[in-house]
XYZ file of C-alpha atoms in Angstrom:
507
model
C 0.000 0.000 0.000
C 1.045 3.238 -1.095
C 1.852 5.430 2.034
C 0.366 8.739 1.743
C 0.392 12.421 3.486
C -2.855 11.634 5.093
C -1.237 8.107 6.987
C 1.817 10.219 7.921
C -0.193 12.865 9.581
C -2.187 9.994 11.468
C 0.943 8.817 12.538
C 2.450 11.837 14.320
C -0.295 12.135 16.062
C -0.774 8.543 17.795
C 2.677 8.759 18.021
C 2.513 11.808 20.290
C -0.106 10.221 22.171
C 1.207 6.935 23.303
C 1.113 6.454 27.319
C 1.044 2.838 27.388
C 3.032 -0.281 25.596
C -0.293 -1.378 24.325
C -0.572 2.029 22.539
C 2.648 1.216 20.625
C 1.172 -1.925 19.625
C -1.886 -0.701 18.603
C 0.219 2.069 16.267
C 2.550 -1.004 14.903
C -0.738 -2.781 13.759
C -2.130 -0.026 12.064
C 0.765 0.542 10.340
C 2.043 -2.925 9.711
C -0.488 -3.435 6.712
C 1.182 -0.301 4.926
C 3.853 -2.224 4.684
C 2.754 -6.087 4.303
C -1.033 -5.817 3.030
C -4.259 -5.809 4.526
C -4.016 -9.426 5.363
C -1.262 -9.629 7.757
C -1.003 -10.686 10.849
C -0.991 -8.696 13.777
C 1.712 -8.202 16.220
C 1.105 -9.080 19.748
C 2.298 -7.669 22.886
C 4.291 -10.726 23.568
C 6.447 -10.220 20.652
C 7.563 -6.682 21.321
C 8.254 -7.827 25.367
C 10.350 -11.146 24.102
C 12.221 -9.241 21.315
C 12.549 -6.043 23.652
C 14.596 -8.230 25.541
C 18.213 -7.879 26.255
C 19.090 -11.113 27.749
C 18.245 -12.786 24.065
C 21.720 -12.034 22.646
C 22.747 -13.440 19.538
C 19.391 -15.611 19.052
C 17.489 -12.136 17.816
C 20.449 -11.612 14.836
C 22.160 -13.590 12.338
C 25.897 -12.588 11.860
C 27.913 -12.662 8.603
C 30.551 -11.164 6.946
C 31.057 -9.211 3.622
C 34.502 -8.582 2.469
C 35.319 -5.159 1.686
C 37.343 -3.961 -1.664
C 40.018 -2.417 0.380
C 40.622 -5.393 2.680
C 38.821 -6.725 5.936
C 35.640 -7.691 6.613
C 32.619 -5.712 7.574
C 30.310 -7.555 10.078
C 26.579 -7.874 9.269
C 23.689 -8.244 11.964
C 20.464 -9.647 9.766
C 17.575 -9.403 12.569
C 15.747 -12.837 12.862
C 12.074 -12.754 10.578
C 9.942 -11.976 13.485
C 12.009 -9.118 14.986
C 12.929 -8.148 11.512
C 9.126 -7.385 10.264
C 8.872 -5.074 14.185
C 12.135 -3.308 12.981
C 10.354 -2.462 9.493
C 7.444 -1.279 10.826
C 8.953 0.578 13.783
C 11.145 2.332 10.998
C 8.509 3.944 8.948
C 7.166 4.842 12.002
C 10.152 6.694 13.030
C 10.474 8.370 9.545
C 6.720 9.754 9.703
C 7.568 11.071 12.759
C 11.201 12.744 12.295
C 12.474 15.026 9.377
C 15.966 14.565 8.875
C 18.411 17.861 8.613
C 18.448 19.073 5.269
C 22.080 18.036 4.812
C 20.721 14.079 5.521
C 21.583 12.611 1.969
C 21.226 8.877 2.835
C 17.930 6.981 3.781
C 16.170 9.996 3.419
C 12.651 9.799 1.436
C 12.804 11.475 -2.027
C 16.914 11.801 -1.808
C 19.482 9.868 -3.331
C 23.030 9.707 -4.022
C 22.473 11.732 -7.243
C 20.811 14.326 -4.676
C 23.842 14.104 -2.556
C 26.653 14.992 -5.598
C 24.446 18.029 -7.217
C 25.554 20.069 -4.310
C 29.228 19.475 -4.954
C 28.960 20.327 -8.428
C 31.569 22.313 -9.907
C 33.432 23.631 -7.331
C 37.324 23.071 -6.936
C 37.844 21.650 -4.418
C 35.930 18.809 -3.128
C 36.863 16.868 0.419
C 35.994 13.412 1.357
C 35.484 12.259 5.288
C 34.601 8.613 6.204
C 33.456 7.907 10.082
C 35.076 4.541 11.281
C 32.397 2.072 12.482
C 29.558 4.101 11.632
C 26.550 2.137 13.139
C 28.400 0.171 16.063
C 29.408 4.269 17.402
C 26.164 4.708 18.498
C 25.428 3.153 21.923
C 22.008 2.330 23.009
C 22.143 4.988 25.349
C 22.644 7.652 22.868
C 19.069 6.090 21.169
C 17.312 6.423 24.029
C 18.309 10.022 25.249
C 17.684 10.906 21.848
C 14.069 9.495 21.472
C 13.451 11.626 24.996
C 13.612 14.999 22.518
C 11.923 16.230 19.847
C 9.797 15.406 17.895
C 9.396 12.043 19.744
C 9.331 13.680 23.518
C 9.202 9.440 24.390
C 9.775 10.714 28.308
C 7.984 11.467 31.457
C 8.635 15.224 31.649
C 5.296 16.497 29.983
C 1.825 14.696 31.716
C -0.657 16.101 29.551
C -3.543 13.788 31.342
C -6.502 15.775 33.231
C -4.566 19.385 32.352
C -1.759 18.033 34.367
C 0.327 21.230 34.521
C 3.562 22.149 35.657
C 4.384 25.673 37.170
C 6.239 27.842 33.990
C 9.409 28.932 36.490
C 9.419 24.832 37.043
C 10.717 22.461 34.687
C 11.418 18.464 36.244
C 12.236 14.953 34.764
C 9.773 13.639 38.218
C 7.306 14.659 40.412
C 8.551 14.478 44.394
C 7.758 14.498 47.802
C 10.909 16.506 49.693
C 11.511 17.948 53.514
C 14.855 19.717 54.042
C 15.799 18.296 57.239
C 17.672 19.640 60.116
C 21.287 18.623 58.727
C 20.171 20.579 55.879
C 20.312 17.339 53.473
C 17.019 17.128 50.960
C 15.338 13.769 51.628
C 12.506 12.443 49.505
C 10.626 9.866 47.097
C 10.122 9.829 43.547
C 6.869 8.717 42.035
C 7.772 5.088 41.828
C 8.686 5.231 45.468
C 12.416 5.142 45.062
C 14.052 7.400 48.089
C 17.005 9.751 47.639
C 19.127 12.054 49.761
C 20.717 15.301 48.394
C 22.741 18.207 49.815
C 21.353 20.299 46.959
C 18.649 20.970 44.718
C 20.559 20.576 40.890
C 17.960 22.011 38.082
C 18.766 19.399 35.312
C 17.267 17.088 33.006
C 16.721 13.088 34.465
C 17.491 14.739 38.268
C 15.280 13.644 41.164
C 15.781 16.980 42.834
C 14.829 20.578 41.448
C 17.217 23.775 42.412
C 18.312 24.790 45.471
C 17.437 28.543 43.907
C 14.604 27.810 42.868
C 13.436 26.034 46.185
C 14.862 28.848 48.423
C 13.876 31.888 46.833
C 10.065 30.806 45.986
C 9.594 28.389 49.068
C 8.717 25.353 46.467
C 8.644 22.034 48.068
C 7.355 19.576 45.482
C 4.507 18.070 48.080
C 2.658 21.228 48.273
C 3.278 21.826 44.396
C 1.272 19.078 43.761
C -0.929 19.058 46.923
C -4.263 20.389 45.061
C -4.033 17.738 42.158
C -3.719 14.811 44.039
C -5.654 12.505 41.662
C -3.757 13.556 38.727
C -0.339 12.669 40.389
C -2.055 9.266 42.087
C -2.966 7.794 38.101
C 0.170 9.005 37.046
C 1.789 6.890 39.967
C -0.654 4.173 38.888
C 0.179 4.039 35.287
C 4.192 4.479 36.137
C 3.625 1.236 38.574
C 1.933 -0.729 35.553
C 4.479 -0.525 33.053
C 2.885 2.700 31.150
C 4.393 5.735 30.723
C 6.291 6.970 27.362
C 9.490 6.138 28.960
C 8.598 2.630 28.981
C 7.586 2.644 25.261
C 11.209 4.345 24.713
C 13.327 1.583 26.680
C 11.199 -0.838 24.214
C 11.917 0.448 21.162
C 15.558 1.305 21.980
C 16.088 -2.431 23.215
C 14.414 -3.708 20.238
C 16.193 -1.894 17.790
C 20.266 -1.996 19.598
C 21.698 -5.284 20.247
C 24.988 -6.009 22.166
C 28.078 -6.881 20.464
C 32.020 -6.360 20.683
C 33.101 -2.739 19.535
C 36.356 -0.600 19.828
C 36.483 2.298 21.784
C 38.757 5.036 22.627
C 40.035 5.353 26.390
C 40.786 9.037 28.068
C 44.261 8.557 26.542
C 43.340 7.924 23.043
C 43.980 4.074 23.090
C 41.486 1.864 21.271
C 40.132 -0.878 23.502
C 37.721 -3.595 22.552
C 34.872 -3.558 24.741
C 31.155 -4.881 25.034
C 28.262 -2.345 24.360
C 24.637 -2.222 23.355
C 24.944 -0.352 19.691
C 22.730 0.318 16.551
C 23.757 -3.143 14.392
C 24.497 -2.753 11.069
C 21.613 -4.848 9.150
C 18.825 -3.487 11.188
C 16.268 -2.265 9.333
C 15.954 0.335 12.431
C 19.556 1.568 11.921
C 19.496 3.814 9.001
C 16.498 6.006 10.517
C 18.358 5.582 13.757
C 21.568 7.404 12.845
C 19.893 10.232 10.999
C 18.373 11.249 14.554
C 21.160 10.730 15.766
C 23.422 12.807 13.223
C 20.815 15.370 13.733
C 23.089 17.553 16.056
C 26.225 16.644 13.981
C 24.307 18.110 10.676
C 23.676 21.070 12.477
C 26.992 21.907 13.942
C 28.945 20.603 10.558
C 26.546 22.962 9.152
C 27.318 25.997 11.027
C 31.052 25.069 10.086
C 30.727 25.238 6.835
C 28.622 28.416 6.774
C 31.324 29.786 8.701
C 34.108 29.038 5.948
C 32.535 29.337 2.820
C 31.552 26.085 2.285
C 29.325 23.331 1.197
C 27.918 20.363 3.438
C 26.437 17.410 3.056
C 26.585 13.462 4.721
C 25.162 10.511 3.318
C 25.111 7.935 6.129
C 29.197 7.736 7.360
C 30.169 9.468 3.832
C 31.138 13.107 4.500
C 31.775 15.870 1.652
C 32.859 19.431 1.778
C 33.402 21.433 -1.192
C 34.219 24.829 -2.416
C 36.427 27.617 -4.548
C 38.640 28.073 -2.678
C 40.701 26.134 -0.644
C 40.685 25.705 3.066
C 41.713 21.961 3.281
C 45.544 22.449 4.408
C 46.676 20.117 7.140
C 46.518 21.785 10.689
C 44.163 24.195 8.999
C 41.570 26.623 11.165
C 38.488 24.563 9.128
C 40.078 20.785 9.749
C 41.095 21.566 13.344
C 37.219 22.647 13.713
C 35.790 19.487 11.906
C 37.883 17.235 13.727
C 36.835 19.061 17.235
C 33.037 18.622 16.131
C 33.086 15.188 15.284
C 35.059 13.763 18.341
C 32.663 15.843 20.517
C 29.658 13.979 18.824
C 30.788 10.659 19.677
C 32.521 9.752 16.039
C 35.699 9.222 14.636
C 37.427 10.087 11.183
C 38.334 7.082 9.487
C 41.770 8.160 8.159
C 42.253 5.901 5.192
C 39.275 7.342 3.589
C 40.266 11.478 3.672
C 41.078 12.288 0.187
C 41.089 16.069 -0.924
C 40.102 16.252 -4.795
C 41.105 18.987 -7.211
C 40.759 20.596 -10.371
C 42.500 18.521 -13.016
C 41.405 15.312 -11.081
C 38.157 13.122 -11.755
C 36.058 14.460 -8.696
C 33.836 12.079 -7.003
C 31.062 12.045 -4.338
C 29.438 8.816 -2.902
C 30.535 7.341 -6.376
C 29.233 10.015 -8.954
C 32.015 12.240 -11.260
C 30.718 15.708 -10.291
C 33.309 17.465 -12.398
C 31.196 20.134 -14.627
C 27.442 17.870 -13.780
C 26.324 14.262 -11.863
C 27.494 11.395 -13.768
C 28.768 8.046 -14.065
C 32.070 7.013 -14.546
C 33.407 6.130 -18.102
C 33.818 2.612 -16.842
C 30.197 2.410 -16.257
C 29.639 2.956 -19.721
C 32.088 1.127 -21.305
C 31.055 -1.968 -19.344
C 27.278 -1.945 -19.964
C 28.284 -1.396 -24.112
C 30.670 -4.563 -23.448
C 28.183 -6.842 -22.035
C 25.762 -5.853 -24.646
C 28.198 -6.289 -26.936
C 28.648 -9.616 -26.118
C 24.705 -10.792 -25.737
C 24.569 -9.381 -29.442
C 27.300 -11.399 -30.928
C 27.211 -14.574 -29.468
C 24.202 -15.262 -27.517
C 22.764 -15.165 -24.427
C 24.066 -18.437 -22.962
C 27.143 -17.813 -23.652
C 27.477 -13.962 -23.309
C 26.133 -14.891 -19.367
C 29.451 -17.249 -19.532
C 32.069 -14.569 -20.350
C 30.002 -11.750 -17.994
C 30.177 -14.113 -15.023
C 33.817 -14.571 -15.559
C 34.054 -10.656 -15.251
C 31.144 -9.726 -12.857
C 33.239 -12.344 -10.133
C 36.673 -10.910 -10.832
C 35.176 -7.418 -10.307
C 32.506 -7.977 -7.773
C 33.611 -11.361 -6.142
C 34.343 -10.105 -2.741
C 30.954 -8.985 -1.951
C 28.286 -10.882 -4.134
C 27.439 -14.240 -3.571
C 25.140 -16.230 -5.789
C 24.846 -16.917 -9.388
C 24.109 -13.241 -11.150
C 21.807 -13.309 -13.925
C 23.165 -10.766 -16.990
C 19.882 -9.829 -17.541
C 19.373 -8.569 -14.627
C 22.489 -7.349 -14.105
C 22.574 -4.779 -17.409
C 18.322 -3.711 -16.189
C 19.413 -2.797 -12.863
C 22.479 -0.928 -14.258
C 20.330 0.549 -16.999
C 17.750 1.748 -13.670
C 20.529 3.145 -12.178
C 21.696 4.931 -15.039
C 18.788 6.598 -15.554
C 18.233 7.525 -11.752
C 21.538 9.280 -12.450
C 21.374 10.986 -16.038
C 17.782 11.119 -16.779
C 15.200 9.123 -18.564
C 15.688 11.300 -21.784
C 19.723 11.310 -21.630
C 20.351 10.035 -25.627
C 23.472 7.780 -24.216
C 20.793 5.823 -22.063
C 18.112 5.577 -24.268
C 20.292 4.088 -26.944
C 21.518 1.568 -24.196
C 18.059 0.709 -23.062
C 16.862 0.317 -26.934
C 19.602 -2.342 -27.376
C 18.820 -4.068 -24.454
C 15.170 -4.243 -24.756
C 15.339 -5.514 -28.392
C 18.111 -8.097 -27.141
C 15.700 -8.725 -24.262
C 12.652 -9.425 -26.700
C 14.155 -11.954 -29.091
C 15.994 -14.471 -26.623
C 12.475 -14.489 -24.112
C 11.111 -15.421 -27.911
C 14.236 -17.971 -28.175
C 13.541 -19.460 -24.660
C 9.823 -19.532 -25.320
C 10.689 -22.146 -28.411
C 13.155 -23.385 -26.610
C 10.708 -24.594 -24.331
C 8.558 -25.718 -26.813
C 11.067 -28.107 -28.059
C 12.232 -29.736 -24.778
C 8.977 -29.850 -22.511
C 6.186 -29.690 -24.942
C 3.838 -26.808 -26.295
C 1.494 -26.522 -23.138
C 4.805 -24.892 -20.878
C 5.746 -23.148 -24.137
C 2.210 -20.957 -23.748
C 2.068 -21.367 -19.782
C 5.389 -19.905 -20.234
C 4.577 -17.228 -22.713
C 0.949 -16.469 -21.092
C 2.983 -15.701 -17.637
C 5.074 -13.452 -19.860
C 2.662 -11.543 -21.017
C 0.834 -10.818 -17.014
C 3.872 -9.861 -15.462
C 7.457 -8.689 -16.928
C 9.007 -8.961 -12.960
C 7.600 -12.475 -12.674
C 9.871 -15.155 -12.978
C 9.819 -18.828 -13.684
C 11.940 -21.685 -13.572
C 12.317 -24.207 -16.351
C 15.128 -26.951 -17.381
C 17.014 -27.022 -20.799
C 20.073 -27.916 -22.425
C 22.849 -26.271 -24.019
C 26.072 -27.469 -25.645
C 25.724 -30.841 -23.213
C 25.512 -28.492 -20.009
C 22.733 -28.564 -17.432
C 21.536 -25.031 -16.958
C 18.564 -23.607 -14.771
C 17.017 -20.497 -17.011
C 15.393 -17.923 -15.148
C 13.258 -16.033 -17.107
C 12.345 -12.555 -16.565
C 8.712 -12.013 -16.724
């Protein structure tokens, strides 16, 4: 189903008005058949409560690694299917609810990479910034002080319930009852009947005590604040006792969506350690949204930086660029010392084999696209799609596949697994391509001509093919299924030059 303006809007607003973990799962249902159809199944409470749950380790993911081009392995957490199809719908949720700065590139609706390079365009000077261990840098803790703020405001601080309001000069995570006693200490209990002792009052976010100031100078003690709306602080109690409250939906959705694992962090003396922590994994469906809320106070500050030195900004997931006329990218510079300042502050590092300054006179490149004089593909890109054409048109499709999967492995082997189909290898190129130059660029169309005329005649050649080997009935089974649906596919046996082969044909 097709999400619309008028299911984001009704989104927001049951988001906003959660209390309880059964309003989250009434949200998740409503929203689960955007995503999976009218007839799925609903979630139920005990799914979010088991999968919520730390203690289930490893038996909630499915590790694997993918080997990266430039050596090493990158570590991939693939959710289980039931805590997978939460993550999904808790993501869209999240993405109704948050707008991403406007210097988000990556796994932001309506943007893409191409999105990302136009801004670079044409200036002279064009730097490059990786951050080392992207997902695994955020801790769960991060998440969930995060999802406290806006636009999500998952926390206790506002009660909204029966005009539940606090004084304006006031502002406190909890509601308390507090004496001063003769010592001069601040004794007390917080709402769910935890006790605390305090020399001072500390006016702070998350504090069980309110401001010495403040409690001094205006004679506030939090018992007689309260004293008149005793039934709105007893269901508050109530619902805090009962599991309820929109802190309790955030330490759900933060435990469902961070997983623990072994990471590398820095000590106080700059000394990387390997330690265990509770971070975003990298395979969550969760993660991408995750780390744009995240990154939202990054964006901002990297922002402000580059306003400040003439520059232009923008970050697609870990993939930094800053470019500009003039150059301001000189080691020790004012501009790097500031970058590398704001980054460590947020909780990141710079991933140093990845910095590359790029100038005039060199091909210029952002998250993969030439942006020399426009966006574009490299020359290789061209000049391998005309190659593989090239070869369907000259000697087949059987044996074209045969010399393309000989190349496709020595170019792509360390990260794709499988048997790659050159069909739909050259149509998801050819998408891409026009994602990236336009649908009415004259190099793509006369690509895409080529390929759908090549396309045409061998699903015509496998049709007979068909025919021959299995009898007529599969031959128009075959060609009927063609004709419904051109993503379909079906499997059928043949031979070719004494070889078993499994065709899949694109329908």
């Amino acid at each position: 189903m097709e999400l619309e303006q008028t299911h984001i809007d009704e989104i927001r607003t049951a988001f906003q008005n959660m209390q309880t973990k059964e309003d989250l799962l009434s949200l998740m249902n409503s929203v689960k058949p955007l995503l999976y159809g009218e007839k799925s199944v609903p979630f139920e409470l005990k799914q979010l409560t088991y999968y919520a749950n730390p203690n289930l380790g490893k038996t909630r993911y499915t590790e694997f690694k993918i080997k990266k081009k430039s050596g090493g392995n990158r570590s991939i957490h693939a959710p289980v299917n039931g805590l997978k199809s939460i993550q999904k719908t808790l993501a869209l949720i999240l993405q109704c609810v948050f707008v991403p700065h406007k210097a988000a590139m990556g796994f932001v609706k309506e943007k893409s990479i191409v999105d990302n390079a136009k801004i670079h365009i044409g200036n002279r000077y064009v730097y490059n910034i990786d951050l080392k261990d992207f997902f695994q840098s955020v801790d769960q803790a991060r998440v969930w002080k995060c999802m406290q703020l806006k636009p999500f405001n998952l926390n206790d601080l506002n009660l909204h319930k029966n005009n539940f309001v606090l004084p304006d000069d006031l502002k406190i995570s909890n509601l308390h009852t507090v004496e001063k006693s003769k010592n001069g200490l601040f004794i007390g209990y917080n709402l769910i009947g935890e006790r605390f002792i305090s020399r001072e009052f500390i006016l702070e976010n998350n504090a069980y005590v309110i401001g010495k100031k403040v409690f001094d100078k205006n004679y506030y003690s939090v018992k007689h604040m309260f004293l008149n709306q005793e039934n709105a602080v007893t269901e508050y109690v109530n619902m805090i006792r009962n599991g309820g409250g929109r802190q309790k939906i955030n330490n759900i959705i933060s435990n469902i969506c961070c997983t623990k694992m072994i990471v590398e962090r820095k000590d106080e003396n700059g000394i990387w350690h390997k330690v265990s922590r509770n971070v975003l994994p990298q395979g969550a469906p969760t993660s991408p949204i995750l780390t744009n809320v995240v990154c939202q106070r990054l964006d901002y500050l990297l922002t402000a930086v580059a306003k400040r030195f003439g520059l232009k900004y923008s970050r697609y997931a870990d993939d930094i660029t800053f470019s500009s006329l003039h150059n301001v990218f000189q080691k020790e510079s004012d501009f790097l010392t500031e970058l590398e300042r704001v980054i460590l502050d947020q909780g990141f590092t710079i991933k140093a084999s990845k910095t590359r300054l790029q100038v005039d006179g060199m091909r210029k490149e952002v998250t993969g696209l030439v942006v020399n004089d426009n966006v574009n593909v490299k020359k290789r890109y061209i000049k391998q799609l005309r190659m593989w054409l090239n070869y369907w048109e000259t000697y087949g499709y059987y044996k074209a596949e045969v010399i393309f999967k000989k190349d496709y492995f020595k170019d792509k082997g360390h990260v794709k697994t499988g048997q790659p189909s050159l069909r739909n290898v050259i149509d998801g190129k050819l998408n891409y391509l026009q994602m990236v130059k336009g649908a009415k660029d004259s190099t793509y169309l006369k690509l895409k001509n080529r390929f759908e005329k090549l396309n045409e005649n061998t699903e015509v050649n496998m049709i007979l093919q068909i025919w021959e080997d299995q009898g007529i009935e599969n031959a128009i089974a075959a060609f009927d299924v063609s004709k419904k649906n051109s993503k379909k596919r079906i499997q059928i046996n043949t031979d070719f030059d004494q070889s078993d082969y499994k065709v899949i044909i694109n329908l």
